[in-house]
Short mmCIF file of C-alpha atoms in Angstrom, two decimals:
data_model
loop_
_atom_site.label_atom_id
_atom_site.label_comp_id
_atom_site.label_asym_id
_atom_site.label_seq_id
_atom_site.Cartn_x
_atom_site.Cartn_y
_atom_site.Cartn_z
CA MET A 1 114.89 78.74 94.38
CA ARG A 2 115.87 82.03 97.04
CA LYS A 3 116.60 84.53 93.97
CA ALA A 4 113.00 83.37 92.27
CA GLN A 5 111.23 83.90 95.06
CA THR A 6 112.96 87.38 96.72
CA ARG A 7 112.31 88.54 92.82
CA PHE A 8 108.21 87.98 93.32
CA ILE A 9 108.65 89.93 96.69
CA LEU A 10 110.38 92.81 94.23
CA LEU A 11 107.90 93.07 92.14
CA VAL A 12 105.33 93.71 94.53
CA THR A 13 107.07 96.30 95.75
CA LEU A 14 107.93 97.83 92.93
CA ILE A 15 104.50 97.77 91.25
CA LEU A 16 103.08 99.74 94.36
CA CYS A 17 106.20 101.91 94.58
CA LEU A 18 107.84 102.40 91.08
CA SER A 19 107.01 104.49 88.23
CA SER A 20 104.81 103.74 84.90
CA VAL A 21 107.76 103.64 82.15
CA TYR A 22 106.34 104.85 78.82
CA ALA A 23 106.62 108.16 76.78
CA GLY A 24 106.26 109.61 73.40
CA ASN A 25 105.79 107.41 70.72
CA ASP A 26 105.88 103.89 73.21
CA LYS A 27 103.16 101.70 72.81
CA ALA A 28 102.09 101.88 76.65
CA PHE A 29 99.14 100.34 78.17
CA PHE A 30 95.96 101.86 77.30
CA TRP A 31 92.59 100.65 77.11
CA GLN A 32 89.38 101.94 75.83
CA ALA A 33 85.87 100.53 78.24
CA LYS A 34 82.59 101.69 76.25
CA SER A 35 79.06 101.31 77.11
CA LYS A 36 75.93 101.88 75.45
CA GLN A 37 76.10 105.47 78.03
CA ALA A 38 79.72 105.47 78.85
CA THR A 39 82.99 105.39 77.82
CA VAL A 40 86.05 104.81 80.26
CA TYR A 41 89.68 104.83 79.45
CA LEU A 42 92.23 102.92 81.37
CA MET A 43 95.89 103.63 81.97
CA GLY A 44 97.96 101.72 83.56
CA SER A 45 100.53 103.45 86.28
CA ILE A 46 102.90 103.46 88.68
CA HIS A 47 103.57 105.87 90.94
CA PHE A 48 107.30 107.30 90.45
CA ALA A 49 109.01 108.26 87.61
CA ASP A 50 111.59 110.79 85.80
CA SER A 51 111.36 113.17 82.96
CA SER A 52 112.58 110.79 80.13
CA PHE A 53 108.56 109.43 80.46
CA TYR A 54 106.81 112.55 79.16
CA PRO A 55 105.20 114.02 76.70
CA LEU A 56 103.33 110.80 76.55
CA ARG A 57 101.41 109.23 73.30
CA PRO A 58 99.07 112.52 71.58
CA GLU A 59 96.36 109.57 71.78
CA ILE A 60 96.85 109.65 75.65
CA ASP A 61 96.46 113.24 76.39
CA ARG A 62 93.45 113.25 74.25
CA ALA A 63 91.49 110.78 75.62
CA PHE A 64 92.23 112.83 78.79
CA GLU A 65 91.46 116.04 77.65
CA GLN A 66 87.73 115.14 75.72
CA SER A 67 87.15 113.37 79.50
CA HIS A 68 84.54 115.19 82.42
CA THR A 69 86.53 113.17 85.51
CA LEU A 70 89.67 111.85 86.55
CA VAL A 71 89.40 108.77 88.33
CA VAL A 72 92.48 107.50 90.70
CA GLU A 73 93.30 105.07 93.63
CA LEU A 74 94.02 108.54 95.85
CA ASP A 75 94.32 111.88 95.28
CA ILE A 76 97.74 112.52 96.63
CA ASN A 77 97.38 115.79 95.98
CA LYS A 78 95.22 116.80 98.69
CA THR A 79 96.34 114.03 101.26
CA ASP A 80 96.39 115.67 104.48
CA THR A 81 100.19 115.00 105.33
CA ASN A 82 99.32 115.62 109.27
CA ALA A 83 96.66 112.37 108.74
CA TYR A 84 98.91 110.64 106.88
CA SER A 85 101.64 110.92 110.41
CA GLN A 86 98.48 110.14 112.15
CA LEU A 87 97.33 107.11 110.76
CA ILE A 88 101.51 106.10 110.74
CA ALA A 89 101.65 106.84 114.46
CA GLU A 90 98.55 104.96 115.43
CA LYS A 91 98.83 101.52 113.27
CA GLY A 92 102.60 101.43 112.03
CA VAL A 93 105.00 102.06 114.69
CA TYR A 94 105.26 100.42 118.10
CA THR A 95 103.86 102.06 120.93
CA THR A 96 104.82 100.28 123.73
CA GLY A 97 109.20 100.24 123.77
CA ARG A 98 109.28 97.50 121.11
CA THR A 99 111.36 98.28 118.30
CA ILE A 100 111.06 96.49 115.18
CA LYS A 101 114.38 94.15 116.35
CA ASP A 102 112.05 92.59 118.25
CA ASP A 103 109.95 90.83 116.16
CA LEU A 104 112.52 89.87 113.71
CA THR A 105 114.85 86.80 113.51
CA GLU A 106 118.68 87.57 113.96
CA GLU A 107 119.06 86.30 110.09
CA THR A 108 116.25 89.38 109.14
CA TRP A 109 117.89 91.64 111.85
CA ARG A 110 121.63 90.99 110.22
CA GLN A 111 120.01 91.77 107.02
CA LEU A 112 118.73 94.99 107.57
CA ARG A 113 121.47 96.70 108.97
CA GLN A 114 123.28 95.47 105.97
CA ARG A 115 120.26 96.96 103.92
CA LEU A 116 120.24 99.85 106.39
CA LEU A 117 124.11 100.73 105.35
CA HIS A 118 123.14 100.15 101.98
CA LEU A 119 120.78 102.95 102.27
CA ASN A 120 122.82 105.34 104.00
CA VAL A 121 119.39 105.11 106.57
CA GLN A 122 120.00 105.90 110.51
CA TYR A 123 118.53 102.78 112.51
CA GLU A 124 117.15 105.07 114.84
CA ALA A 125 114.94 106.50 112.44
CA ILE A 126 113.21 103.99 111.14
CA LYS A 127 113.14 101.60 114.96
CA ASN A 128 110.10 102.07 115.42
CA TYR A 129 108.41 101.13 112.26
CA LYS A 130 106.46 97.96 111.92
CA PRO A 131 107.09 95.43 108.91
CA GLY A 132 105.15 97.02 106.78
CA VAL A 133 106.21 100.77 106.58
CA LEU A 134 109.22 99.65 106.50
CA VAL A 135 109.21 97.82 103.62
CA LEU A 136 107.54 100.39 101.77
CA THR A 137 109.73 103.16 103.06
CA LEU A 138 113.28 101.45 102.35
CA SER A 139 111.90 100.51 98.63
CA SER A 140 110.71 103.97 97.98
CA ILE A 141 114.48 105.16 99.31
CA GLN A 142 115.89 102.39 96.86
CA VAL A 143 113.61 103.83 93.84
CA MET A 144 114.63 107.43 94.63
CA GLN A 145 118.43 106.57 95.34
CA LEU A 146 117.93 105.29 91.13
CA GLY A 147 116.46 108.42 89.82
CA PHE A 148 112.78 108.28 90.29
CA SER A 149 110.22 110.71 91.99
CA PRO A 150 107.00 110.74 92.76
CA GLN A 151 106.30 114.43 92.09
CA LEU A 152 106.82 113.05 88.48
CA GLY A 153 104.56 109.88 88.63
CA ILE A 154 101.97 109.40 85.92
CA ASP A 155 99.30 110.09 88.13
CA ALA A 156 100.70 113.30 89.75
CA TYR A 157 100.85 114.28 85.99
CA PHE A 158 97.39 113.68 85.51
CA LEU A 159 95.81 115.58 88.75
CA THR A 160 98.41 118.12 88.21
CA GLN A 161 96.42 118.33 84.31
CA ALA A 162 93.29 118.13 86.27
CA ALA A 163 93.76 120.77 88.58
CA GLU A 164 94.68 123.68 85.96
CA LYS A 165 91.88 126.11 85.12
CA ASN A 166 91.52 125.66 81.59
CA ASN A 167 91.46 121.81 81.87
CA ALA A 168 89.46 121.88 85.48
CA LYS A 169 88.27 118.06 85.63
CA LYS A 170 85.52 116.35 88.89
CA ILE A 171 88.96 114.25 90.54
CA VAL A 172 87.37 110.98 92.02
CA GLU A 173 89.33 108.64 94.27
CA LEU A 174 88.58 104.48 93.96
CA GLU A 175 90.56 104.35 97.28
CA THR A 176 91.50 105.75 100.76
CA MET A 177 94.59 106.69 102.12
CA GLU A 178 93.77 104.88 105.54
CA GLN A 179 92.33 101.71 102.93
CA GLN A 180 96.07 102.00 100.90
CA LEU A 181 97.75 101.93 104.19
CA ASP A 182 96.17 99.65 106.07
CA LEU A 183 97.20 96.82 102.78
CA PHE A 184 100.98 96.77 104.17
CA LEU A 185 100.10 97.50 108.01
CA ASN A 186 97.76 93.96 107.99
CA ILE A 187 99.71 91.87 105.13
CA PRO A 188 99.67 88.29 106.28
CA ASN A 189 103.33 87.13 107.94
CA GLY A 190 104.81 91.03 108.01
CA GLU A 191 108.01 89.90 109.19
CA LEU A 192 108.22 87.71 105.75
CA LEU A 193 107.61 90.11 103.12
CA LEU A 194 110.28 92.38 105.11
CA LYS A 195 112.83 89.58 104.79
CA GLU A 196 112.30 88.76 101.22
CA SER A 197 111.79 92.10 100.48
CA LEU A 198 115.49 93.39 102.37
CA TYR A 199 116.68 89.90 99.65
CA SER A 200 115.77 91.34 96.80
CA LEU A 201 116.17 95.57 96.62
CA ASP A 202 119.50 94.48 95.15
CA GLU A 203 117.90 93.15 92.06
CA ALA A 204 115.52 96.72 91.56
CA GLU A 205 117.47 98.24 88.87
CA LEU A 206 117.63 95.24 86.83
CA LEU A 207 114.15 94.25 87.35
CA MET A 208 112.97 97.74 86.01
CA ALA A 209 115.04 96.99 83.07
CA ASP A 210 112.46 94.08 82.27
CA MET A 211 109.21 96.39 82.96
CA VAL A 212 110.52 98.94 80.87
CA ARG A 213 111.15 96.66 77.85
CA PHE A 214 107.94 95.24 78.04
CA TRP A 215 105.77 98.67 78.63
CA LYS A 216 107.50 100.28 75.98
CA SER A 217 106.59 97.16 73.65
CA GLY A 218 103.04 97.30 75.14
CA ASP A 219 103.71 93.18 75.47
CA GLU A 220 100.72 92.27 78.06
CA GLU A 221 101.50 89.02 77.85
CA LEU A 222 105.26 89.41 79.36
CA MET A 223 104.19 92.00 81.69
CA SER A 224 101.71 89.31 82.90
CA LYS A 225 103.90 86.43 83.16
CA LEU A 226 106.54 88.59 85.07
CA LEU A 227 104.05 90.11 87.78
CA PHE A 228 102.10 87.16 88.73
CA ASP A 229 102.28 83.98 86.73
CA ASP A 230 105.40 82.76 87.56
CA ALA A 231 105.38 83.69 91.17
CA LEU A 232 102.10 82.53 91.66
CA ASN A 233 102.50 79.12 90.49
CA LYS A 234 106.13 78.42 92.31
CA TYR A 235 105.14 79.83 95.20
CA PRO A 236 100.74 79.62 96.25
CA ALA A 237 101.83 80.48 99.41
CA PHE A 238 102.22 83.71 98.27
CA SER A 239 98.29 83.67 97.35
CA ALA A 240 97.18 85.74 100.48
CA ILE A 241 100.08 88.73 99.85
CA TYR A 242 98.57 88.93 95.90
CA ASP A 243 94.87 88.55 97.04
CA ARG A 244 94.94 91.55 99.39
CA LEU A 245 97.33 93.96 97.35
CA PHE A 246 95.78 93.17 93.83
CA PHE A 247 92.98 90.90 93.09
CA ASP A 248 90.42 91.52 96.05
CA ARG A 249 90.75 95.14 94.41
CA ASN A 250 90.58 94.32 91.29
CA ILE A 251 87.31 93.10 92.17
CA GLN A 252 86.66 96.75 94.22
CA MET A 253 87.45 98.93 91.77
CA THR A 254 86.08 96.85 88.69
CA ALA A 255 82.89 97.38 90.56
CA LYS A 256 83.08 101.05 90.60
CA ILE A 257 84.20 101.32 87.13
CA ASP A 258 81.49 99.03 86.00
CA ALA A 259 78.97 101.45 88.14
CA MET A 260 80.38 104.32 85.66
CA LEU A 261 79.91 102.69 82.88
CA ASN A 262 75.90 102.82 83.79
CA ARG A 263 75.98 106.58 83.70
CA GLN A 264 76.67 109.41 81.18
CA GLY A 265 79.82 110.16 81.07
CA GLN A 266 83.33 109.93 79.80
CA TYR A 267 85.72 108.99 82.69
CA PHE A 268 89.83 108.65 83.03
CA VAL A 269 90.99 105.81 85.13
CA VAL A 270 94.57 105.82 86.11
CA VAL A 271 95.15 102.92 88.23
CA GLY A 272 98.67 100.95 88.55
CA ALA A 273 99.51 98.73 85.90
CA GLY A 274 99.54 95.55 88.31
CA HIS A 275 95.77 96.27 88.14
CA LEU A 276 95.00 95.67 84.49
CA VAL A 277 96.39 92.95 83.55
CA GLY A 278 96.25 89.15 83.90
CA GLU A 279 93.47 87.22 84.07
CA LYS A 280 92.00 88.50 86.98
CA GLY A 281 92.61 91.81 86.10
CA ILE A 282 90.52 95.18 85.42
CA VAL A 283 90.53 94.57 81.36
CA ASP A 284 89.66 90.80 82.05
CA LEU A 285 87.24 91.70 84.94
CA LEU A 286 85.40 93.98 82.88
CA ARG A 287 85.10 92.15 79.55
CA LYS A 288 83.75 89.21 82.09
CA LYS A 289 80.91 91.74 82.38
CA GLY A 290 80.35 92.16 78.98
CA TYR A 291 81.77 95.19 78.04
CA LYS A 292 84.01 96.18 75.02
CA VAL A 293 87.62 96.85 76.29
CA GLU A 294 89.68 97.54 73.26
CA ARG A 295 93.41 97.83 73.40
CA LEU A 296 94.46 101.47 71.90
#
């Protein structure tokens, strides 16, 4: 039971912190939604990658070149690092003399010390982080130690392409930096999330191999099963976490994509992979609104 439970938490953190896993001739997760007025391309992305994931399929690059607007969850190229640091200081750290240790059970505290030692991270560097910020920090460190970089992420790739003079495009954000940070700061039961994340990080490399295999084969059903179905069927208590991190946001993002489909234009939308697949994913939500959505 512990293995399955920690696998669930790891899936959540990997989806939010890792990379798109396709290249060259890989099928990838790529859709086209059409209305009478507009075309919207939907590109599945996660946010860390390495050079082996490039080049992308020619069909993907062509669709991007033909689109006048790039739509992303967040434009990381214009993120104000000072504003981000200020948000962390205001919402993500302890300010009254408390530390993360004060909010943890003895068992979780012991796990945290072991994980910090494994990652070569000094406790003094993270002691003031609240659980949600600490989960993101440790997960990102783990991923980078596996050889992945946010600078090579798929969203970063398209943002860089969009900014080039000969390919200049309008860039639209679906969310704000504060909204994304609040996802983890206000997560239900942050101590539980941290505890399970500490257990699960040992499985990061193996789980990535599964995700890569499913993505390269373009197997939407197996990916959805891996990310959502198994975990939620076995652990309904975690549904509030998934609602906050995925399903509620899917509804909000679908509404914005719906508005695009009711305007003239061609849009290239890059969102996290977990937002596209499954019965509560953006693809199915658009189909329920009557749009034709085709896998490319």
